[in-house]
Amino acid sequence: MSSPLRLGIAGLGTVGAGVVKIISRKQELLAARAGRPIEVTAVSARSRDKDRGVDMSTYGWENDPVALARRDDVDVFVELMGGEDGPARNATEAALAAGKDVVTANKAMLAHHGQALAMAAEDAGRVIRFEAAVAGGIPVIKALTEGLAGNEITRVMGVMNGTCNYILTRMEAEGLGYNILFEEAGKLGYLEADPTLDVGGIDAAHKLALLASIAFGTKVDFDGVELEGIEQVTLEDIRHAADMGFRIKLLGVAQRSGRGLEQRMRPCLVPASSPLGQLEGGTNMVVIEGDQVGQVVLRGAGAGEGPTASAVLSDIMDIARGDRISTFGQPASGLVTPIRAQSAVAAPYYLRMELEDKPGALAKVATVLGDSGVSIDRMRQYGHESSSAPVLIVTHKAARNAVDAALEALPKTGVVLGTPVALRIEAV
Amino acid sequence: MSSPLRLGIAGLGTVGAGVVKIISRKQELLAARAGRPIEVTAVSARSRDKDRGVDMSTYGWENDPVALARRDDVDVFVELMGGEDGPARNATEAALAAGKDVVTANKAMLAHHGQALAMAAEDAGRVIRFEAAVAGGIPVIKALTEGLAGNEITRVMGVMNGTCNYILTRMEAEGLGYNILFEEAGKLGYLEADPTLDVGGIDAAHKLALLASIAFGTKVDFDGVELEGIEQVTLEDIRHAADMGFRIKLLGVAQRSGRGLEQRMRPCLVPASSPLGQLEGGTNMVVIEGDQVGQVVLRGAGAGEGPTASAVLSDIMDIARGDRISTFGQPASGLVTPIRAQSAVAAPYYLRMELEDKPGALAKVATVLGDSGVSIDRMRQYGHESSSAPVLIVTHKAARNAVDAALEALPKTGVVLGTPVALRIEAV
């Protein structure tokens, strides 16, 4: 058997402690599968004395993760601290410069600095692996980078923030409003310290940007993601969508549009009977579409100690076996800067508006939509006792800018109360 | 860029021709991802002149696949002929002996000779890859071998024969009997030349045996798979199952049972609302459960030119990148012979029997079940105009041998007409 693979693990939160536990308890199994022993040389965290449910005293200790990253007796630097800059980035750069491979779960760091780090890794002849950064335990980076490497990817999409999906499915199941469930999620510890990372869609958008880079051979372009969180999703829209056979999901979609790349992370409607529509609670799902393979759906736990540690271990095992794949599936120097094509791909839309009960009101709405280039597929007007009534419209395929033009024009008709709602219906 | 990876492809049916097409049409993309060009050196098939939709004249030709496997200008032998013995096995052995890596889609060959071939590969310092042998385009071998390598696998299951799932879902949707749909599947070209490979569950059992080997570190044990096809599944049972919230699937399950390994490929009931229950038509699904990751579900096309070629390409690309993983995820010399533990894991069962309309009939049935160690969870007796009535029983968890004992005893009560049906209800 070959020499051990020696790890330096920085960050001993839930995931870091989970990784140490697995390595210490399954030495034989991991060695058999990797062809060599996997060993923890040293660790680093903010507090040395905290009880983490596993004995850390047999490992070396570094207060400074950068010092850990540079240790001569470390082959792989495992970065589980998080944060897009600061210690995580400094230590990752130090590790690469010192000739270490890097395994990280840090989606924010890679979404912002992925290209620079991938270049640094290549210059140093090292690899960066990040299975745990996207969709927790689901081996989606591996599926996209390796398992579907013979495909031109046509679209990749996913529900990749468990907290958002938990809130949305509970809203529908319990009939509770967003604010109540947001508070509940906070109490249950489901929210990041900065909750807009979750409910604002930022965390999921980080993941989408990483998938898009691999899928389309482009530089990670987080700023190119069209971003909208779930804060504005109402119980009313969830119910109306359900009535029409849809569910509202915070769905990330990346696809080519002509020569451009469209990346969206927005609440949208999907058929309730589709795998994405049926996804309940905190579970994650990623759908990959390739020109050869058709549609592949991957589903599993998107967070938590075990699933995330499983993904980290997968990367460690690959490195132990000698796999040397490029960070984003091909040399970083060959990745191209994507041309942003926001909402260029047409889709049907769900529109909801409150209409005054006046003769000709519907006709005015229809005229505005037609003038904007949006045609109506089906419409529902609900019974009402007040002087206004909710109207739901499902459009034929329309460009987002046509829908935006209609949204701007509708209030000017004098028959639409408040702000109309428009949600994309994604064909899944 | 490194030297090209040179392929010899034996078998130019749908999949073989598909692989050649992708390689000839996507040279640039594949080279970027693999870090080196992928080239076809020579091919072999039964007929040289057949039109396969792609120009084969630029490649070398061998009438004998063994000669192809031994060519000095071939690095990887791609075996797409099929058949558990004969040319496929001879050429595979010749390729390994000549120091070539092997990529194959041949589940039958590996199910029967996987251990010997894996040993031969190791002795030669070569790899055998077979992503295309299981579940078509779904990268399930990769997920299990690499993506979840940090897990102890607790159970792996799957719907892995599209034809069977097509027949079963059509039976339910159209209310047509098995025989009609079997004939239809034949006319549509969905059946193997020997249809018992499909409807007898053999093809799916081949796949299950391969997954079990990887999951549990055991030698492939196809003969240890408890096997039952879908030929005996009736429309009546499909309807009764649906009434009670279940669907009948030809589901393969491999799991540890004490120190033994249980492998089953039998029709069984799964909740209609579960991902497996919702799987329609020819699509495949594999569910992997690990101690760390929980449940991961993979879904996609299980057959066809594009999906299967996609899987073959995935293996070729891995070899091009230098990945050298063992055939079944760890050295073949370390795989243990599994202790067969057939149907050792208890489960609830669905029982259907035709009961004579006599006083005390139900009591007799209940007594027999109780005496056999099978307790009743719920029961339905249907209205009837004849002198007998169908009775459905869902049992609490019971051992298969207890159920078998009850099945043997029931006809002796004198109140049960014909042969009772028993189908396992798998918790998914």
Coordinates of N, CA and C in Angstrom, one line a residue, chain A residues 74-242:
Chain A
V74 N 1.7 18.1 5.5 CA 0.4 18.2 5.0 C 0.4 18.1 3.5
D75 N -0.3 17.1 2.9 CA -0.5 17.0 1.4 C -1.7 17.7 0.9
V76 N -2.7 17.7 1.7 CA -4.0 18.3 1.2 C -4.5 19.2 2.3
F77 N -4.8 20.4 1.9 CA -5.4 21.4 2.8 C -6.9 21.4 2.7
V78 N -7.6 21.1 3.7 CA -9.1 20.9 3.7 C -9.7 22.2 4.4
E79 N -10.2 23.0 3.5 CA -10.7 24.3 4.0 C -12.2 24.3 4.3
L80 N -12.6 24.3 5.6 CA -14.0 24.2 6.0 C -14.3 25.4 6.9
M81 N -13.7 26.5 6.7 CA -13.9 27.7 7.6 C -15.1 28.5 7.0
G82 N -15.1 28.6 5.7 CA -16.2 29.4 5.1 C -15.8 30.9 5.0
G83 N -16.6 31.7 4.3 CA -16.3 33.1 4.1 C -15.6 33.3 2.8
E84 N -16.1 34.3 2.1 CA -15.5 34.4 0.7 C -14.1 35.0 0.7
D85 N -13.8 35.8 1.8 CA -12.4 36.3 1.8 C -11.8 35.9 3.2
G86 N -10.8 36.7 3.6 CA -10.3 36.5 5.0 C -9.5 35.2 5.1
P87 N -9.5 34.6 6.2 CA -8.7 33.4 6.5 C -8.9 32.3 5.5
A88 N -10.1 32.0 5.0 CA -10.3 30.9 4.1 C -9.5 31.2 2.8
R89 N -9.7 32.3 2.2 CA -9.0 32.7 1.0 C -7.5 32.7 1.2
N90 N -7.0 33.4 2.2 CA -5.6 33.5 2.5 C -5.0 32.1 2.6
A91 N -5.6 31.2 3.4 CA -5.1 29.9 3.6 C -5.1 29.1 2.3
T92 N -6.2 29.2 1.6 CA -6.2 28.4 0.3 C -5.1 28.9 -0.6
E93 N -4.9 30.2 -0.7 CA -3.8 30.7 -1.6 C -2.5 30.2 -1.1
A94 N -2.3 30.2 0.2 CA -1.0 29.8 0.8 C -0.8 28.3 0.6
A95 N -1.9 27.5 0.6 CA -1.8 26.1 0.4 C -1.3 25.8 -1.0
L96 N -2.0 26.4 -2.0 CA -1.6 26.2 -3.4 C -0.1 26.6 -3.6
A97 N 0.2 27.8 -3.1 CA 1.6 28.3 -3.3 C 2.6 27.4 -2.7
A98 N 2.2 26.7 -1.6 CA 3.1 25.7 -0.9 C 3.0 24.3 -1.6
G99 N 2.3 24.2 -2.7 CA 2.2 22.9 -3.4 C 1.3 21.9 -2.8
K100 N 0.2 22.4 -2.1 CA -0.7 21.4 -1.6 C -2.0 21.4 -2.4
D101 N -2.6 20.3 -2.5 CA -4.0 20.2 -3.1 C -5.0 20.8 -2.1
V102 N -6.1 21.3 -2.6 CA -7.1 21.9 -1.7 C -8.5 21.2 -1.9
V103 N -9.1 20.9 -0.8 CA -10.5 20.5 -0.8 C -11.3 21.5 0.0
T104 N -12.4 22.0 -0.5 CA -13.1 23.1 0.2 C -14.6 22.9 0.0
A105 N -15.4 23.4 1.0 CA -16.8 23.4 0.9 C -17.3 24.8 0.6
N106 N -16.4 25.7 0.3 CA -16.7 27.1 0.4 C -17.2 27.7 -1.0
K107 N -18.5 27.7 -1.1 CA -19.2 28.2 -2.3 C -19.0 29.7 -2.5
A108 N -19.0 30.4 -1.4 CA -18.9 31.9 -1.6 C -17.5 32.2 -2.1
M109 N -16.5 31.6 -1.5 CA -15.1 31.9 -2.0 C -14.9 31.5 -3.5
L110 N -15.4 30.4 -3.9 CA -15.2 30.0 -5.3 C -16.1 30.8 -6.2
A111 N -17.3 31.2 -5.8 CA -18.2 32.0 -6.6 C -17.5 33.3 -6.9
H112 N -16.8 33.9 -5.9 CA -16.1 35.2 -6.1 C -14.7 35.1 -6.7
H113 N -14.0 34.1 -6.3 CA -12.6 34.0 -6.6 C -12.2 32.7 -7.3
G114 N -13.2 32.0 -7.8 CA -12.9 30.7 -8.4 C -11.9 30.7 -9.5
Q115 N -12.1 31.6 -10.4 CA -11.2 31.7 -11.6 C -9.7 31.9 -11.2
A116 N -9.5 32.9 -10.3 CA -8.2 33.2 -9.8 C -7.6 32.0 -9.1
L117 N -8.4 31.4 -8.2 CA -7.9 30.2 -7.5 C -7.6 29.1 -8.4
A118 N -8.4 28.8 -9.4 CA -8.2 27.7 -10.3 C -6.9 28.0 -11.1
M119 N -6.7 29.2 -11.5 CA -5.4 29.6 -12.2 C -4.2 29.3 -11.3
A120 N -4.4 29.8 -10.0 CA -3.3 29.5 -9.1 C -3.0 28.1 -8.9
A121 N -4.0 27.3 -8.8 CA -3.9 25.8 -8.7 C -3.1 25.3 -9.9
E122 N -3.5 25.7 -11.1 CA -2.9 25.2 -12.3 C -1.4 25.6 -12.4
D123 N -1.2 26.8 -12.0 CA 0.2 27.3 -12.0 C 1.1 26.4 -11.1
A124 N 0.5 26.0 -10.0 CA 1.2 25.2 -9.0 C 1.1 23.7 -9.3
G125 N 0.4 23.3 -10.3 CA 0.2 21.9 -10.6 C -0.6 21.2 -9.5
R126 N -1.5 21.9 -8.9 CA -2.3 21.4 -7.8 C -3.8 21.4 -8.2
V127 N -4.6 20.7 -7.4 CA -6.0 20.7 -7.7 C -6.8 21.3 -6.6
I128 N -8.0 21.9 -7.0 CA -9.0 22.3 -6.0 C -10.2 21.5 -6.2
R129 N -10.7 20.9 -5.2 CA -12.0 20.1 -5.3 C -13.0 20.7 -4.4
F130 N -14.3 20.7 -4.8 CA -15.3 21.3 -4.0 C -16.7 20.7 -4.1
E131 N -16.7 19.4 -4.1 CA -18.0 18.7 -4.2 C -18.9 19.1 -3.1
A132 N -18.4 19.4 -1.9 CA -19.3 19.8 -0.8 C -19.9 21.2 -0.9
A133 N -19.3 22.0 -1.9 CA -19.8 23.4 -2.0 C -21.2 23.4 -2.6
V134 N -21.6 22.4 -3.4 CA -22.9 22.4 -4.1 C -23.7 21.2 -3.7
A135 N -24.9 21.5 -3.2 CA -25.9 20.5 -3.0 C -25.4 19.4 -2.0
G136 N -24.7 19.7 -1.0 CA -24.3 18.8 0.1 C -23.8 17.5 -0.4
G137 N -24.5 16.5 0.0 CA -24.0 15.1 -0.2 C -24.3 14.6 -1.6
I138 N -25.0 15.3 -2.4 CA -25.3 14.8 -3.8 C -24.0 15.0 -4.6
P139 N -23.5 13.9 -5.2 CA -22.2 14.0 -6.0 C -22.5 14.7 -7.3
V140 N -22.9 16.0 -7.3 CA -23.3 16.6 -8.5 C -22.1 17.2 -9.3
I141 N -21.1 17.7 -8.6 CA -19.9 18.2 -9.3 C -19.2 17.1 -10.1
K142 N -19.2 16.0 -9.4 CA -18.6 14.8 -10.1 C -19.4 14.3 -11.3
A143 N -20.7 14.3 -11.1 CA -21.6 13.9 -12.2 C -21.4 14.9 -13.4
L144 N -21.4 16.1 -13.1 CA -21.3 17.1 -14.2 C -19.9 17.1 -14.8
T145 N -18.9 17.1 -14.0 CA -17.5 17.2 -14.5 C -17.0 15.9 -15.1
E146 N -17.3 14.8 -14.6 CA -16.8 13.5 -15.0 C -17.9 12.6 -15.7
G147 N -19.0 12.4 -14.9 CA -20.0 11.5 -15.3 C -20.7 11.8 -16.7
L148 N -20.8 13.1 -16.9 CA -21.4 13.6 -18.2 C -20.4 14.3 -19.1
A149 N -19.2 14.0 -19.0 CA -18.1 14.7 -19.7 C -18.2 14.5 -21.2
G150 N -19.0 13.6 -21.7 CA -19.1 13.4 -23.1 C -20.3 14.2 -23.7
N151 N -20.9 15.0 -22.9 CA -22.1 15.7 -23.3 C -21.8 17.2 -23.5
E152 N -22.5 17.8 -24.5 CA -22.7 19.3 -24.4 C -23.8 19.5 -23.5
I153 N -23.6 20.2 -22.4 CA -24.7 20.5 -21.5 C -25.6 21.6 -22.0
T154 N -26.9 21.3 -22.0 CA -27.8 22.3 -22.6 C -28.5 23.1 -21.5
R155 N -28.6 22.5 -20.3 CA -29.3 23.3 -19.2 C -28.9 22.6 -17.9
V156 N -28.7 23.4 -16.9 CA -28.5 22.8 -15.6 C -29.4 23.6 -14.6
M157 N -30.1 22.9 -13.8 CA -31.0 23.7 -12.9 C -31.0 22.9 -11.5
G158 N -31.5 23.7 -10.5 CA -31.5 23.0 -9.2 C -32.2 23.8 -8.2
V159 N -32.8 23.1 -7.2 CA -33.2 23.6 -5.9 C -32.1 23.3 -5.0
M160 N -31.3 24.3 -4.6 CA -30.1 24.1 -3.9 C -30.0 24.9 -2.6
N161 N -31.1 25.4 -2.1 CA -31.1 25.9 -0.8 C -32.2 25.3 0.0
G162 N -31.9 24.4 0.9 CA -32.9 23.6 1.6 C -33.8 24.5 2.5
T163 N -33.2 25.6 3.0 CA -34.0 26.4 3.9 C -35.2 27.1 3.1
C164 N -34.8 27.6 1.9 CA -35.9 28.2 1.1 C -36.9 27.2 0.7
N165 N -36.5 26.0 0.3 CA -37.5 25.0 -0.1 C -38.3 24.5 1.1
Y166 N -37.7 24.5 2.3 CA -38.4 24.2 3.5 C -39.5 25.2 3.8
I167 N -39.2 26.5 3.7 CA -40.1 27.5 3.9 C -41.3 27.5 2.9
L168 N -40.9 27.3 1.6 CA -41.9 27.3 0.5 C -42.9 26.1 0.7
T169 N -42.3 24.9 0.9 CA -43.2 23.8 1.0 C -44.1 23.9 2.3
R170 N -43.5 24.4 3.4 CA -44.3 24.6 4.6 C -45.4 25.6 4.4
M171 N -45.1 26.7 3.6 CA -46.2 27.7 3.3 C -47.4 27.0 2.7
E172 N -47.1 26.1 1.7 CA -48.2 25.5 1.0 C -48.9 24.5 1.9
A173 N -48.1 23.7 2.6 CA -48.7 22.6 3.4 C -49.5 23.1 4.6
E174 N -49.0 24.1 5.2 CA -49.6 24.6 6.5 C -50.4 25.9 6.3
G175 N -50.3 26.5 5.2 CA -51.0 27.7 4.9 C -50.5 28.8 5.8
L176 N -49.3 28.8 6.1 CA -48.7 29.9 7.0 C -47.9 30.8 6.1
G177 N -47.9 32.1 6.5 CA -47.2 33.1 5.7 C -45.7 33.1 5.8
Y178 N -45.0 33.8 4.9 CA -43.6 33.7 4.8 C -42.9 34.2 6.1
N179 N -43.4 35.3 6.7 CA -42.8 35.9 7.9 C -42.8 34.9 9.1
I180 N -43.9 34.2 9.3 CA -44.0 33.3 10.4 C -42.9 32.1 10.2
L181 N -42.8 31.6 9.0 CA -41.9 30.5 8.7 C -40.5 31.0 8.7
F182 N -40.2 32.2 8.3 CA -38.9 32.7 8.3 C -38.4 32.8 9.8
E183 N -39.3 33.2 10.6 CA -38.9 33.3 12.1 C -38.7 31.9 12.6
E184 N -39.6 30.9 12.2 CA -39.5 29.5 12.7 C -38.1 28.9 12.2
A185 N -37.8 29.2 11.0 CA -36.5 28.7 10.4 C -35.3 29.2 11.2
G186 N -35.4 30.4 11.6 CA -34.4 31.0 12.4 C -34.2 30.3 13.7
K187 N -35.4 30.1 14.4 CA -35.3 29.4 15.7 C -34.8 28.0 15.6
L188 N -35.1 27.3 14.4 CA -34.6 26.0 14.2 C -33.2 25.9 13.8
G189 N -32.6 27.1 13.6 CA -31.1 27.1 13.2 C -30.9 26.8 11.8
Y190 N -32.0 27.0 10.9 CA -31.9 26.7 9.5 C -31.3 27.9 8.7
L191 N -31.2 29.0 9.4 CA -30.7 30.2 8.6 C -29.3 30.5 8.9
E192 N -28.6 31.0 7.9 CA -27.2 31.5 8.0 C -27.3 32.7 9.0
A193 N -26.1 33.1 9.5 CA -26.0 34.3 10.4 C -26.5 35.5 9.6
D194 N -26.2 35.6 8.3 CA -26.9 36.6 7.5 C -27.9 35.9 6.7
P195 N -29.2 36.0 7.1 CA -30.3 35.2 6.5 C -30.5 35.5 5.0
T196 N -30.1 36.7 4.6 CA -30.3 37.0 3.1 C -29.5 36.0 2.2
L197 N -28.4 35.5 2.8 CA -27.7 34.4 2.0 C -28.6 33.3 1.6
D198 N -29.5 32.9 2.6 CA -30.5 31.9 2.3 C -31.7 32.5 1.5
V199 N -32.5 33.2 2.2 CA -33.8 33.6 1.6 C -33.6 34.6 0.4
G200 N -32.5 35.3 0.4 CA -32.2 36.2 -0.7 C -31.7 35.5 -1.9
G201 N -31.5 34.2 -1.8 CA -31.0 33.4 -2.9 C -29.5 33.4 -3.2
I202 N -28.8 34.1 -2.4 CA -27.3 34.3 -2.7 C -26.6 33.0 -2.6
D203 N -26.9 32.3 -1.5 CA -26.2 31.0 -1.3 C -26.4 30.0 -2.5
A204 N -27.7 30.0 -2.9 CA -28.0 29.1 -4.1 C -27.4 29.6 -5.4
A205 N -27.3 31.0 -5.5 CA -26.7 31.6 -6.7 C -25.2 31.3 -6.7
H206 N -24.6 31.3 -5.6 CA -23.1 30.9 -5.6 C -23.0 29.5 -6.2
K207 N -23.9 28.6 -5.8 CA -23.8 27.2 -6.3 C -24.1 27.1 -7.8
L208 N -25.1 27.9 -8.2 CA -25.5 27.9 -9.6 C -24.3 28.4 -10.5
A209 N -23.6 29.4 -10.0 CA -22.5 30.0 -10.8 C -21.4 29.0 -10.9
L210 N -21.2 28.1 -9.9 CA -20.1 27.1 -10.0 C -20.6 26.0 -11.0
L211 N -21.8 25.6 -10.9 CA -22.3 24.6 -11.9 C -22.2 25.1 -13.3
A212 N -22.6 26.4 -13.5 CA -22.6 27.0 -14.9 C -21.2 27.0 -15.5
S213 N -20.2 27.3 -14.6 CA -18.8 27.3 -15.1 C -18.4 25.9 -15.7
I214 N -18.7 24.9 -14.9 CA -18.4 23.5 -15.4 C -19.2 23.2 -16.6
A215 N -20.5 23.5 -16.6 CA -21.4 23.0 -17.6 C -21.0 23.7 -19.0
F216 N -20.7 24.9 -18.9 CA -20.5 25.7 -20.2 C -19.1 26.1 -20.5
G217 N -18.1 25.7 -19.7 CA -16.8 26.0 -20.0 C -16.5 27.5 -19.8
T218 N -17.2 28.2 -18.9 CA -17.0 29.6 -18.8 C -16.4 30.0 -17.4
K219 N -15.8 31.2 -17.3 CA -15.4 31.6 -16.0 C -16.5 31.8 -15.1
V220 N -16.3 31.5 -13.8 CA -17.4 31.7 -12.8 C -17.9 33.1 -12.9
D221 N -19.1 33.3 -13.0 CA -19.7 34.7 -13.2 C -20.8 34.9 -12.2
F222 N -20.5 35.0 -10.9 CA -21.6 35.1 -9.9 C -22.4 36.4 -10.2
D223 N -21.7 37.5 -10.5 CA -22.4 38.7 -10.7 C -23.3 38.7 -11.9
G224 N -23.1 37.7 -12.7 CA -24.0 37.6 -13.9 C -25.3 36.8 -13.6
V225 N -25.5 36.4 -12.3 CA -26.7 35.6 -12.0 C -27.8 36.6 -11.7
E226 N -28.9 36.5 -12.4 CA -30.1 37.3 -12.1 C -30.7 36.7 -10.8
L227 N -30.8 37.6 -9.8 CA -31.0 37.1 -8.5 C -32.3 37.7 -7.9
E228 N -33.1 36.8 -7.4 CA -34.3 37.2 -6.6 C -34.6 36.2 -5.6
G229 N -34.8 36.6 -4.3 CA -35.0 35.7 -3.2 C -36.5 35.3 -3.1
I230 N -36.8 34.7 -2.0 CA -38.2 34.2 -1.8 C -39.0 35.1 -0.9
E231 N -38.4 36.3 -0.5 CA -39.0 37.2 0.5 C -40.4 37.7 0.0
Q232 N -40.6 37.8 -1.3 CA -41.8 38.4 -1.8 C -42.8 37.3 -2.2
V233 N -42.5 36.1 -2.0 CA -43.5 35.0 -2.4 C -44.6 35.0 -1.4
T234 N -45.8 35.1 -1.9 CA -47.0 35.2 -1.0 C -47.7 33.8 -1.0
L235 N -48.4 33.6 0.1 CA -49.2 32.4 0.2 C -50.3 32.4 -0.9
E236 N -50.8 33.6 -1.2 CA -51.8 33.7 -2.3 C -51.2 33.1 -3.6
D237 N -50.0 33.5 -4.0 CA -49.5 33.0 -5.2 C -49.2 31.5 -5.1
I238 N -48.8 31.0 -3.9 CA -48.5 29.6 -3.8 C -49.8 28.8 -4.0
R239 N -50.9 29.3 -3.4 CA -52.2 28.7 -3.6 C -52.7 28.7 -5.0
H240 N -52.6 29.9 -5.6 CA -53.1 30.0 -7.0 C -52.3 29.1 -7.9
A241 N -51.0 29.0 -7.7 CA -50.1 28.2 -8.5 C -50.6 26.7 -8.3
A242 N -50.8 26.3 -7.1 CA -51.2 24.9 -6.8 C -52.5 24.6 -7.5

